[in-house]
mmCIF file of C-alpha atoms in Angstrom:
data_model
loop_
_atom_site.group_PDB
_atom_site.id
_atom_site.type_symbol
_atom_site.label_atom_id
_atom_site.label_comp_id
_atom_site.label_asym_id
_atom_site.label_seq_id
_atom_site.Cartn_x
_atom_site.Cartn_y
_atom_site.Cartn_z
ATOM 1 C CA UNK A 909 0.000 0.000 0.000
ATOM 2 C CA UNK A 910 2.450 2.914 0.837
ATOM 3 C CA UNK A 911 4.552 2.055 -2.441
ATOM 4 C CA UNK A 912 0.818 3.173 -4.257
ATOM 5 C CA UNK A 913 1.004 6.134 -2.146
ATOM 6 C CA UNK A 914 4.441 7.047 -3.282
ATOM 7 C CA UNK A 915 3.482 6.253 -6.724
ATOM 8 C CA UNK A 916 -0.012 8.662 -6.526
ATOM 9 C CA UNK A 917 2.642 11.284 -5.163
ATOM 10 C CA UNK A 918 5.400 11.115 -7.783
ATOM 11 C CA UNK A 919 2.012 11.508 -10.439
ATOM 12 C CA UNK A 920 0.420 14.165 -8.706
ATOM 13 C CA UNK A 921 4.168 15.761 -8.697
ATOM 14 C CA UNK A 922 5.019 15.181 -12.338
ATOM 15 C CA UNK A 923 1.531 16.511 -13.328
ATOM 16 C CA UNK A 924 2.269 20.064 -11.211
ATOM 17 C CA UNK A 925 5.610 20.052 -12.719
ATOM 18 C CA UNK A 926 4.229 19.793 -16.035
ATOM 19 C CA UNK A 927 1.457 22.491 -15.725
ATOM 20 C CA UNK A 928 4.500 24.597 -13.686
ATOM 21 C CA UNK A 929 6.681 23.920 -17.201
ATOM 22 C CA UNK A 930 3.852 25.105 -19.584
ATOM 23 C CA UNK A 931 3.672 27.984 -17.614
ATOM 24 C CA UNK A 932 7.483 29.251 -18.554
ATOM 25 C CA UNK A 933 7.079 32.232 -20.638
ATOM 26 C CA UNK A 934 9.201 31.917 -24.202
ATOM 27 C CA UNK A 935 11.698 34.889 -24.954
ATOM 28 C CA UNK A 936 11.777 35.489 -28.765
ATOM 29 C CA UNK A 937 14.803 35.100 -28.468
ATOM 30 C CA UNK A 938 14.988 31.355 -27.242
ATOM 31 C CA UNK A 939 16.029 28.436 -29.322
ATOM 32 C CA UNK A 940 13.917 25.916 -31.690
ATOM 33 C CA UNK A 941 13.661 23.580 -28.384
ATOM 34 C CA UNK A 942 12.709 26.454 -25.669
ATOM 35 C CA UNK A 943 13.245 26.519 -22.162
ATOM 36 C CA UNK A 944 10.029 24.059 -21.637
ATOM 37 C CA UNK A 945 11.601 20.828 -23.072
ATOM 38 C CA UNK A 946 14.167 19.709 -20.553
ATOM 39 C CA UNK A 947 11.722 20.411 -17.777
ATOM 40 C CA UNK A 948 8.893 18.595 -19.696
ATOM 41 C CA UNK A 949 11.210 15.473 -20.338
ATOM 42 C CA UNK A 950 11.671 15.431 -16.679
ATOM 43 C CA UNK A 951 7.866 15.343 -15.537
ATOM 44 C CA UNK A 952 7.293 12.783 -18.380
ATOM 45 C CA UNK A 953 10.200 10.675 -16.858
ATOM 46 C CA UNK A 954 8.586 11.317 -12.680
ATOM 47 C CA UNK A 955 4.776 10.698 -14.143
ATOM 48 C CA UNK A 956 6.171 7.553 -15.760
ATOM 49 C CA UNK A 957 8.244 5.721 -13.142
ATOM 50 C CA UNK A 958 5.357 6.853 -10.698
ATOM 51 C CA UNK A 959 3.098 4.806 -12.723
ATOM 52 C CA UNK A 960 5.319 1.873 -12.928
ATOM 53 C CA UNK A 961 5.186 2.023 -8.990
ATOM 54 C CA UNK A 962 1.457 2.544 -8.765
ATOM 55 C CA UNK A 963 0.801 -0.512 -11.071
ATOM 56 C CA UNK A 964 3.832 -2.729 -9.826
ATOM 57 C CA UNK A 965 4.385 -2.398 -6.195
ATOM 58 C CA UNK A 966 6.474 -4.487 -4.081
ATOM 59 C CA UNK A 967 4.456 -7.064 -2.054
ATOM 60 C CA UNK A 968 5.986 -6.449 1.210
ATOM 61 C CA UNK A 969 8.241 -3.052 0.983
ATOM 62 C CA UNK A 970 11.005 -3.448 3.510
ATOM 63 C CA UNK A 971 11.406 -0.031 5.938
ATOM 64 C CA UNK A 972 14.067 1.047 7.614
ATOM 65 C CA UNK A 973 14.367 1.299 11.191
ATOM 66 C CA UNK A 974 13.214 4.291 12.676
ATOM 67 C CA UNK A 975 16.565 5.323 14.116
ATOM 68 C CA UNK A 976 17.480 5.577 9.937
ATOM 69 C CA UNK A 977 14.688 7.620 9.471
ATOM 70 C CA UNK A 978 15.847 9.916 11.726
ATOM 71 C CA UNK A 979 19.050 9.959 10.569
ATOM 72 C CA UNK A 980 17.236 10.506 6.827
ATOM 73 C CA UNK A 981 15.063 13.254 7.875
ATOM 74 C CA UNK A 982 18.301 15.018 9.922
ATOM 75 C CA UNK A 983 20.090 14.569 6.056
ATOM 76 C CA UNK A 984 17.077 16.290 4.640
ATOM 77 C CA UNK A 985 17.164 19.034 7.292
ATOM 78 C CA UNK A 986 21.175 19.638 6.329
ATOM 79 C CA UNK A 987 20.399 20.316 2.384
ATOM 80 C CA UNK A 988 17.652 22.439 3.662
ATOM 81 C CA UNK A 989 19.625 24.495 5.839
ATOM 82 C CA UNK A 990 22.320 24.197 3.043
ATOM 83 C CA UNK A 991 20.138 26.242 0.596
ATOM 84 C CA UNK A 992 19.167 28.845 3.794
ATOM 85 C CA UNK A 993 22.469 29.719 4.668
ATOM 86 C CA UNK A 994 24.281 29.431 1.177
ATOM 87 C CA UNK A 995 23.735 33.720 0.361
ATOM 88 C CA UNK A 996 24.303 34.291 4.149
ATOM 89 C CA UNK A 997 27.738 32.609 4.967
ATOM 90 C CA UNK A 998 28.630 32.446 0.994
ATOM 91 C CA UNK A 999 30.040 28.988 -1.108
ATOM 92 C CA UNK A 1000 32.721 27.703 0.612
ATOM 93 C CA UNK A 1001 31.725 27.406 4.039
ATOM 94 C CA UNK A 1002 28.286 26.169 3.659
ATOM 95 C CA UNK A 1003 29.799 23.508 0.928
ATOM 96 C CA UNK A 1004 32.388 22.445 3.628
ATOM 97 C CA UNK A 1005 30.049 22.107 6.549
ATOM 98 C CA UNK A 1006 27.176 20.241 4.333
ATOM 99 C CA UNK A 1007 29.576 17.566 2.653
ATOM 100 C CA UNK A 1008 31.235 17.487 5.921
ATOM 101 C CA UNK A 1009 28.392 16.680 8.079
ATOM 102 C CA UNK A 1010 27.436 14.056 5.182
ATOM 103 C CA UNK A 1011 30.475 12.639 5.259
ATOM 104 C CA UNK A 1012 30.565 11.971 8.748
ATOM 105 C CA UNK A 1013 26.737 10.695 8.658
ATOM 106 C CA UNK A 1014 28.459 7.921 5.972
ATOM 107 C CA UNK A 1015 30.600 6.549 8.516
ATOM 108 C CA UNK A 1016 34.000 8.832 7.756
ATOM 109 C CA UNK A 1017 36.284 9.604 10.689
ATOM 110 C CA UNK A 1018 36.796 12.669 12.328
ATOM 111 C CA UNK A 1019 39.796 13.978 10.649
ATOM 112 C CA UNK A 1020 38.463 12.685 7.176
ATOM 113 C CA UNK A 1021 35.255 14.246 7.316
ATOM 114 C CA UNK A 1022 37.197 17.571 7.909
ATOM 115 C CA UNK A 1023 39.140 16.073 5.000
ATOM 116 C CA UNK A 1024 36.261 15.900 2.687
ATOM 117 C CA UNK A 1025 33.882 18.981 3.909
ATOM 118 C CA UNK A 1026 37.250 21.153 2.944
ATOM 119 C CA UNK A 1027 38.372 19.203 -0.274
ATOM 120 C CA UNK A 1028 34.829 19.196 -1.875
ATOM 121 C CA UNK A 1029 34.270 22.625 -0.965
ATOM 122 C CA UNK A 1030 37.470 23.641 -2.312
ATOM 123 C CA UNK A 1031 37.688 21.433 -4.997
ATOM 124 C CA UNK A 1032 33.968 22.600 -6.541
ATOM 125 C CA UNK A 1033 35.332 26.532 -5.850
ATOM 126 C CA UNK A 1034 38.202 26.230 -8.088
ATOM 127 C CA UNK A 1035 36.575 24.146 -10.687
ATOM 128 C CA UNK A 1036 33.133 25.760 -11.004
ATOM 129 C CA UNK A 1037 34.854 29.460 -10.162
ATOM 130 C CA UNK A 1038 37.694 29.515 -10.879
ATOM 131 C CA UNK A 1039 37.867 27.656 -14.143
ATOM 132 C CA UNK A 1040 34.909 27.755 -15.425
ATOM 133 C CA UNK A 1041 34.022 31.421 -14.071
ATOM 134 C CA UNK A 1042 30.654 30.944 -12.525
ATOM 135 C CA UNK A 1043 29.432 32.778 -9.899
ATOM 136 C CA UNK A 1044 28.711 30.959 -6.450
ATOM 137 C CA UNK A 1045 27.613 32.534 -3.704
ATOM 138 C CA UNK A 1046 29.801 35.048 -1.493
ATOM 139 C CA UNK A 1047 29.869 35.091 1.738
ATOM 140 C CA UNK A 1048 31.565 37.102 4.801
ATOM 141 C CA UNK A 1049 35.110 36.897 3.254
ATOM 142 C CA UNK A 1050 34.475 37.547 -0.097
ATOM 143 C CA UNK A 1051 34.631 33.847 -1.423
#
């Protein structure tokens, strides 16, 4: 029963996304695709594998434990906090902190989680700024 529910959900969530797509307004300057396609492809792709879910569920879904919900939900909580405090404390720390606490919710040790919040935030500045000249998100320090 609750794989139908999570099928029902990814439909109902393909079919807003779809009506949220048609709703992008076309510059005449825009290519032959336009700037609905990709999004389009995506909903089709949601309402489709929802289906498959709806009309094929397991018998007997296996859930995790509660104590790996928890630690799911406290994951979800991180990205979300991610995106809130990107603009305020800029790229680089709230990149290092995120894949940091991630890491360390993986099973990393102390020093490597350090390790890996720095490196990935780091590694994605240089590449994605640096390189490639994109803008990311400054914070206190200017970076």
């Amino acid at each position: 029963m609750s794989d139908r529910i999570f099928g029902v959900f990814g439909l109902l969530l393909a079919i807003g996304y779809t009506f949220a797509a048609l709703a992008i307004e076309e510059s005449f300057l825009s290519d032959a695709v336009g700037p609905k396609a990709f999004p389009i492809i995506i909903a089709v792709i949601l309402g489709l594998s929802s289906l498959a879910i709806v009309l094929r569920p397991d018998p007997e879904p296996h859930w995790p434990p509660l104590a790996r919900l928890a630690e799911i939900a406290a994951a979800i909580v991180v990205m979300i906090l991610y995106a809130q405090l990107l603009p305020v404390v800029g790229f680089v720390i709230a990149t290092a902190v995120a894949s940091g606490y991630l890491a360390w919710r993986l099973g990393s040790s102390l020093i490597a989680t350090v390790l890996t919040g720095v490196g990935t935030s780091i590694g994605i500045y240089v590449i994605f700024h640096l390189i490639f000249g994109l803008a990311l998100a400054r914070g206190p320090f200017g970076f």
